[in-house]
mmCIF file of C-alpha atoms and ligand atoms in Angstrom:
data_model
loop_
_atom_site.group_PDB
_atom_site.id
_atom_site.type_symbol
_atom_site.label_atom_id
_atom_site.label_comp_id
_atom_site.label_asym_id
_atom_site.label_seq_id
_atom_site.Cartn_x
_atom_site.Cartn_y
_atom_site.Cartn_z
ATOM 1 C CA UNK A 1 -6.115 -52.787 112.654
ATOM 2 C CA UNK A 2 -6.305 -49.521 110.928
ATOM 3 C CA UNK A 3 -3.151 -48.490 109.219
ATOM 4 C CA UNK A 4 -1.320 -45.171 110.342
ATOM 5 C CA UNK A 5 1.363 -43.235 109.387
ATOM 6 C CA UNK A 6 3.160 -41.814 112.312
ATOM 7 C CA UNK A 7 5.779 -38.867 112.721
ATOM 8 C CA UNK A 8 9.011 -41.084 112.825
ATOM 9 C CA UNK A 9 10.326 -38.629 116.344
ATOM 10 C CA UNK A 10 6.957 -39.457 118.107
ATOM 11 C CA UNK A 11 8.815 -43.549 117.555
ATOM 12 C CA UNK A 12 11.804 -42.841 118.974
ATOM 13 C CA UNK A 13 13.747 -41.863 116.323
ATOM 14 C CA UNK A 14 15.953 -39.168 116.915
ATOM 15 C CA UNK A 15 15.429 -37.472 114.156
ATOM 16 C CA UNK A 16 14.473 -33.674 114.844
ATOM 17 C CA UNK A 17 16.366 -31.147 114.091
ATOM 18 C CA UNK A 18 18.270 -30.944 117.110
ATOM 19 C CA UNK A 19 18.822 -34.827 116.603
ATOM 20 C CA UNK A 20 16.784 -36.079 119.370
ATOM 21 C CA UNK A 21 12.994 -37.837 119.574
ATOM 22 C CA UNK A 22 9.879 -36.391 121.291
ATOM 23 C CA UNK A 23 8.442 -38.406 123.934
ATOM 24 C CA UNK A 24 5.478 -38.740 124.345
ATOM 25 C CA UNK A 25 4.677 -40.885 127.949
ATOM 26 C CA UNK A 26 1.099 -41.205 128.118
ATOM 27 C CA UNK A 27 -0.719 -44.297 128.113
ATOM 28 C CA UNK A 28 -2.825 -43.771 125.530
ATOM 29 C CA UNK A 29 -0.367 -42.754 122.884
ATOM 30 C CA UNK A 30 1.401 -46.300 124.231
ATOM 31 C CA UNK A 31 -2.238 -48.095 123.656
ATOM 32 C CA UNK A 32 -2.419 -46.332 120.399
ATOM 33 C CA UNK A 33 0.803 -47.110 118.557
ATOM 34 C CA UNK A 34 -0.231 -50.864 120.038
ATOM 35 C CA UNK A 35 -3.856 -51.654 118.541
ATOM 36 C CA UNK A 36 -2.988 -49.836 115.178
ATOM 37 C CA UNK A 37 -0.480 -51.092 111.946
ATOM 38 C CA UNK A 38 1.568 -48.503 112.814
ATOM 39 C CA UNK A 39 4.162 -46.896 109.553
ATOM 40 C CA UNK A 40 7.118 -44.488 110.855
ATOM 41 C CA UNK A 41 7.981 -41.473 108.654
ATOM 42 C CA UNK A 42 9.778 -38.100 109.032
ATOM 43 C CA UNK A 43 9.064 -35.945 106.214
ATOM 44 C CA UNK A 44 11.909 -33.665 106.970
ATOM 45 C CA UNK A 45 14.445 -36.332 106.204
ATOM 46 C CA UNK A 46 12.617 -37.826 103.351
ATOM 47 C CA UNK A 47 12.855 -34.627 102.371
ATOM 48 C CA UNK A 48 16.604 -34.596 102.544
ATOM 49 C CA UNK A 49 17.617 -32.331 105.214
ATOM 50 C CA UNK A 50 19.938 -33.282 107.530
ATOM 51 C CA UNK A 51 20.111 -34.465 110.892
ATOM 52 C CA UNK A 52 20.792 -32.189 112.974
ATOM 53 C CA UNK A 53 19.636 -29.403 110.964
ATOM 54 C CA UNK A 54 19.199 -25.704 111.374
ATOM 55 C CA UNK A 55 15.411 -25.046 113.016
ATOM 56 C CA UNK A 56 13.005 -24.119 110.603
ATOM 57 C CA UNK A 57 9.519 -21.965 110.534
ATOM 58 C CA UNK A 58 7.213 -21.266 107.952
ATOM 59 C CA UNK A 59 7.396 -17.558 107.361
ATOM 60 C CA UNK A 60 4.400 -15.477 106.262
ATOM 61 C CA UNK A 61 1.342 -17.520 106.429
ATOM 62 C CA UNK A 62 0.960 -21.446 107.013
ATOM 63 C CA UNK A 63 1.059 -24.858 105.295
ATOM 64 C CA UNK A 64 -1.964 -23.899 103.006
ATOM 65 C CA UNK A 65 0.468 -20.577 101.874
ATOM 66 C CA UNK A 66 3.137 -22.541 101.054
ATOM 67 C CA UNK A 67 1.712 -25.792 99.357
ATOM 68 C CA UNK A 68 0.107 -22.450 97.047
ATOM 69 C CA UNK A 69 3.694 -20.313 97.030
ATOM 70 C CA UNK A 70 2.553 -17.580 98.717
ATOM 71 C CA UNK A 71 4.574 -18.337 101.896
ATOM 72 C CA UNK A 72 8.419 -19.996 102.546
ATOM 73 C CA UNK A 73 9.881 -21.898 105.225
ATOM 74 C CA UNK A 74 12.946 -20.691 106.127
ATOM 75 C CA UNK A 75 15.762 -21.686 108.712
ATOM 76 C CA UNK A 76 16.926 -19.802 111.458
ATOM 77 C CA UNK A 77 19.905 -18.827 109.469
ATOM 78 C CA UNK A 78 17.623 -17.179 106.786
ATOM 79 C CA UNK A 79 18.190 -20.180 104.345
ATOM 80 C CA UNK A 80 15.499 -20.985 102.149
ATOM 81 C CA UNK A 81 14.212 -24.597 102.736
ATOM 82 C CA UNK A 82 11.400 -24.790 101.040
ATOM 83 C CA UNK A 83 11.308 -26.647 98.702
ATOM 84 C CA UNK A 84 12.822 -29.570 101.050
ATOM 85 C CA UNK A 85 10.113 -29.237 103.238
ATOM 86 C CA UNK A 86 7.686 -29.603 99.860
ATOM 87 C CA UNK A 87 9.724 -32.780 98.590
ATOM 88 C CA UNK A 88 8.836 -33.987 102.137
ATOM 89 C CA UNK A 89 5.520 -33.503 102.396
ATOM 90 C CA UNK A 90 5.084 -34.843 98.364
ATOM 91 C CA UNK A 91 6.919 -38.335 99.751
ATOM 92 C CA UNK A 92 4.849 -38.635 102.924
ATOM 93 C CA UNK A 93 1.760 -38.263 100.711
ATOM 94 C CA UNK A 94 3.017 -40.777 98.188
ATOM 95 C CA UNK A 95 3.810 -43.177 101.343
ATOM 96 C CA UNK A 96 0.370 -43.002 102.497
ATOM 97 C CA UNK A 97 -1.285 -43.451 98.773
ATOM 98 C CA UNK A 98 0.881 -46.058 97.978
ATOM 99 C CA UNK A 99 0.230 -48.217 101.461
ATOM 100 C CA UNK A 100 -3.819 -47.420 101.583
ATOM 101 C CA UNK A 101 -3.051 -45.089 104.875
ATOM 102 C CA UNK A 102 -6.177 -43.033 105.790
ATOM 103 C CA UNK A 103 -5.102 -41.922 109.345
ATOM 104 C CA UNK A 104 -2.071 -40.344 110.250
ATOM 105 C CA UNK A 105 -0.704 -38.548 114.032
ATOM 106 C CA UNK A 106 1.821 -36.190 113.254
ATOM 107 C CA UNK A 107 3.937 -34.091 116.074
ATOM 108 C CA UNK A 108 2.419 -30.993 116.580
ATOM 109 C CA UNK A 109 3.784 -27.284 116.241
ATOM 110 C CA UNK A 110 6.643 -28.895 113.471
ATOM 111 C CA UNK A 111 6.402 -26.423 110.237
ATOM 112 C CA UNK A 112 5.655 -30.063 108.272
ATOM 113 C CA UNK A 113 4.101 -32.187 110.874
ATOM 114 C CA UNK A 114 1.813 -29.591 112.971
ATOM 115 C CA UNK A 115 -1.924 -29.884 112.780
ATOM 116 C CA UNK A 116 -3.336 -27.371 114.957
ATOM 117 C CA UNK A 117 -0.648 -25.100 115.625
ATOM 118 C CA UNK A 118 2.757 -24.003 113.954
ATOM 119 C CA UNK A 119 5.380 -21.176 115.334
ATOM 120 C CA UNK A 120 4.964 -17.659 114.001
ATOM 121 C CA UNK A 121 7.684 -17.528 111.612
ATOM 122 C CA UNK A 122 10.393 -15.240 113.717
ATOM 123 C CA UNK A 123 11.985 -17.465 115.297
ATOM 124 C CA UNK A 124 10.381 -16.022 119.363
ATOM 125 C CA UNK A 125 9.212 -19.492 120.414
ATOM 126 C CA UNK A 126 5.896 -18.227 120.022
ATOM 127 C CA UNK A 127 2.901 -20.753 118.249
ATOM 128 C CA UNK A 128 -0.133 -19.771 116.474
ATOM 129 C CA UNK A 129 -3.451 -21.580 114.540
ATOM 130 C CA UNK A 130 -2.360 -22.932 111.780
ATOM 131 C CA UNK A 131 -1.114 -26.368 110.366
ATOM 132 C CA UNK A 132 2.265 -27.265 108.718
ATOM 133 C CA UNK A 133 2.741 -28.473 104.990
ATOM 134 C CA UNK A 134 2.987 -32.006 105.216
ATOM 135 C CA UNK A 135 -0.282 -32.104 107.949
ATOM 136 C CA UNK A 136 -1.850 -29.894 104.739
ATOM 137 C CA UNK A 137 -1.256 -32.105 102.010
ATOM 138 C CA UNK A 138 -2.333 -35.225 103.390
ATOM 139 C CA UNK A 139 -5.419 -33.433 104.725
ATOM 140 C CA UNK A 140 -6.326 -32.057 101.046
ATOM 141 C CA UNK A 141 -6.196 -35.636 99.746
ATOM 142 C CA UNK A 142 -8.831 -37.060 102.649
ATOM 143 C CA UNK A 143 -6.158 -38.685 104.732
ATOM 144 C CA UNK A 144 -7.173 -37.686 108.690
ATOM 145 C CA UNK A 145 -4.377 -35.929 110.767
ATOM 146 C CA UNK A 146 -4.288 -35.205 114.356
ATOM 147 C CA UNK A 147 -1.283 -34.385 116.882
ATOM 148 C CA UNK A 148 -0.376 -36.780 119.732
ATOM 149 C CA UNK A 149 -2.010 -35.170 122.076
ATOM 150 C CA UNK A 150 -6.062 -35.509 120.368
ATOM 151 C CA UNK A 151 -5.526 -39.054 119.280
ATOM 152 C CA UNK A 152 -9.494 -39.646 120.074
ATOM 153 C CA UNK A 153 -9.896 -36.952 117.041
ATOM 154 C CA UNK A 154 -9.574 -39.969 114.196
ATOM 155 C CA UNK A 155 -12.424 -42.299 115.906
ATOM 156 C CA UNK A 156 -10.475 -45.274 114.685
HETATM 157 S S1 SF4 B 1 9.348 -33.564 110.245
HETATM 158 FE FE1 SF4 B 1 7.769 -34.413 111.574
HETATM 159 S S2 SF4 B 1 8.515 -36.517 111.935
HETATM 160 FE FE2 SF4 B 1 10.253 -35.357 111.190
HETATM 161 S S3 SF4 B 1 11.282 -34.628 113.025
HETATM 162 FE FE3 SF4 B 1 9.876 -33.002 112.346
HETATM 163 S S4 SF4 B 1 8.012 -33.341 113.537
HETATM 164 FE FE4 SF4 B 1 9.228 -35.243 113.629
#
């Protein structure tokens, strides 16, 4: 069983920032979560923001820009949440170290937890290429992400 850190809202938890999960409903996702030593995380709270919380983006470039300050996630509201978001990712990293994870599926389109795309940063509902911080950091330090929907991606 290969050990994999999953995005806590993908489990059930209602922990988004509207204070609900993200189901998922496809058999494979089910088979997945089954055959692997599955560990639940939400960067985002571990990060201390709230639940529910004001929706977030990352403004001005993508994960990569802000893990190197050249870009900020902000909320909605124009409140600066970066460095919550950073804590976050910093934790979910120190999770996987700590428990030998190599693999993780992380929801996709979040500003932490998106691998392949993220929203464009005003707030229009509108998603772009890019990856969030948390989906960054664990990728710079050789840990394989994917989303929930290319779980075939890590060839566990
Ligand atoms: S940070 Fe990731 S795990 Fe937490 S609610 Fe957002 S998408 Fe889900």
């Amino acid at each position: 069983m290969a050990k994999v850190l999953v995005s806590s809202c993908l489990l059930g938890c209602k922990v988004r920032y509207d204070g609900n999960n993200l189901e998922v409903n496809t058999s494979e996702f089910d088979e997945f979560i089954e055959s692997n030593d599955i560990i639940s995380f939400c960067p985002e709270v571990a990060g201390g923001l709230p639940i529910p919380r004001i929706p977030a983006e990352i403004c001005g470039g993508t994960g990569n820009d802000v893990l190197d300050g050249s870009a900020k996630i902000l909320g909605k509201d124009g409140s600066d949440v970066t460095k919550a978001f950073l804590n976050g990712a910093e934790l979910t990293l120190k999770m996987c170290l700590d428990n030998d994870v190599e693999y993780a599926v992380l929801t996709e389109s979040s500003p932490s937890c998106g691998s392949s795309s993220i929203y464009n940063g005003k707030f229009e509902g509108v998603k772009v290429s890019g990856k969030g911080v948390t989906c960054t950091l664990l990728e710079n330090h050789g840990i394989k992400v994917t989303s929930q929907h290319q779980l075939a991606r890590l060839k566990i």
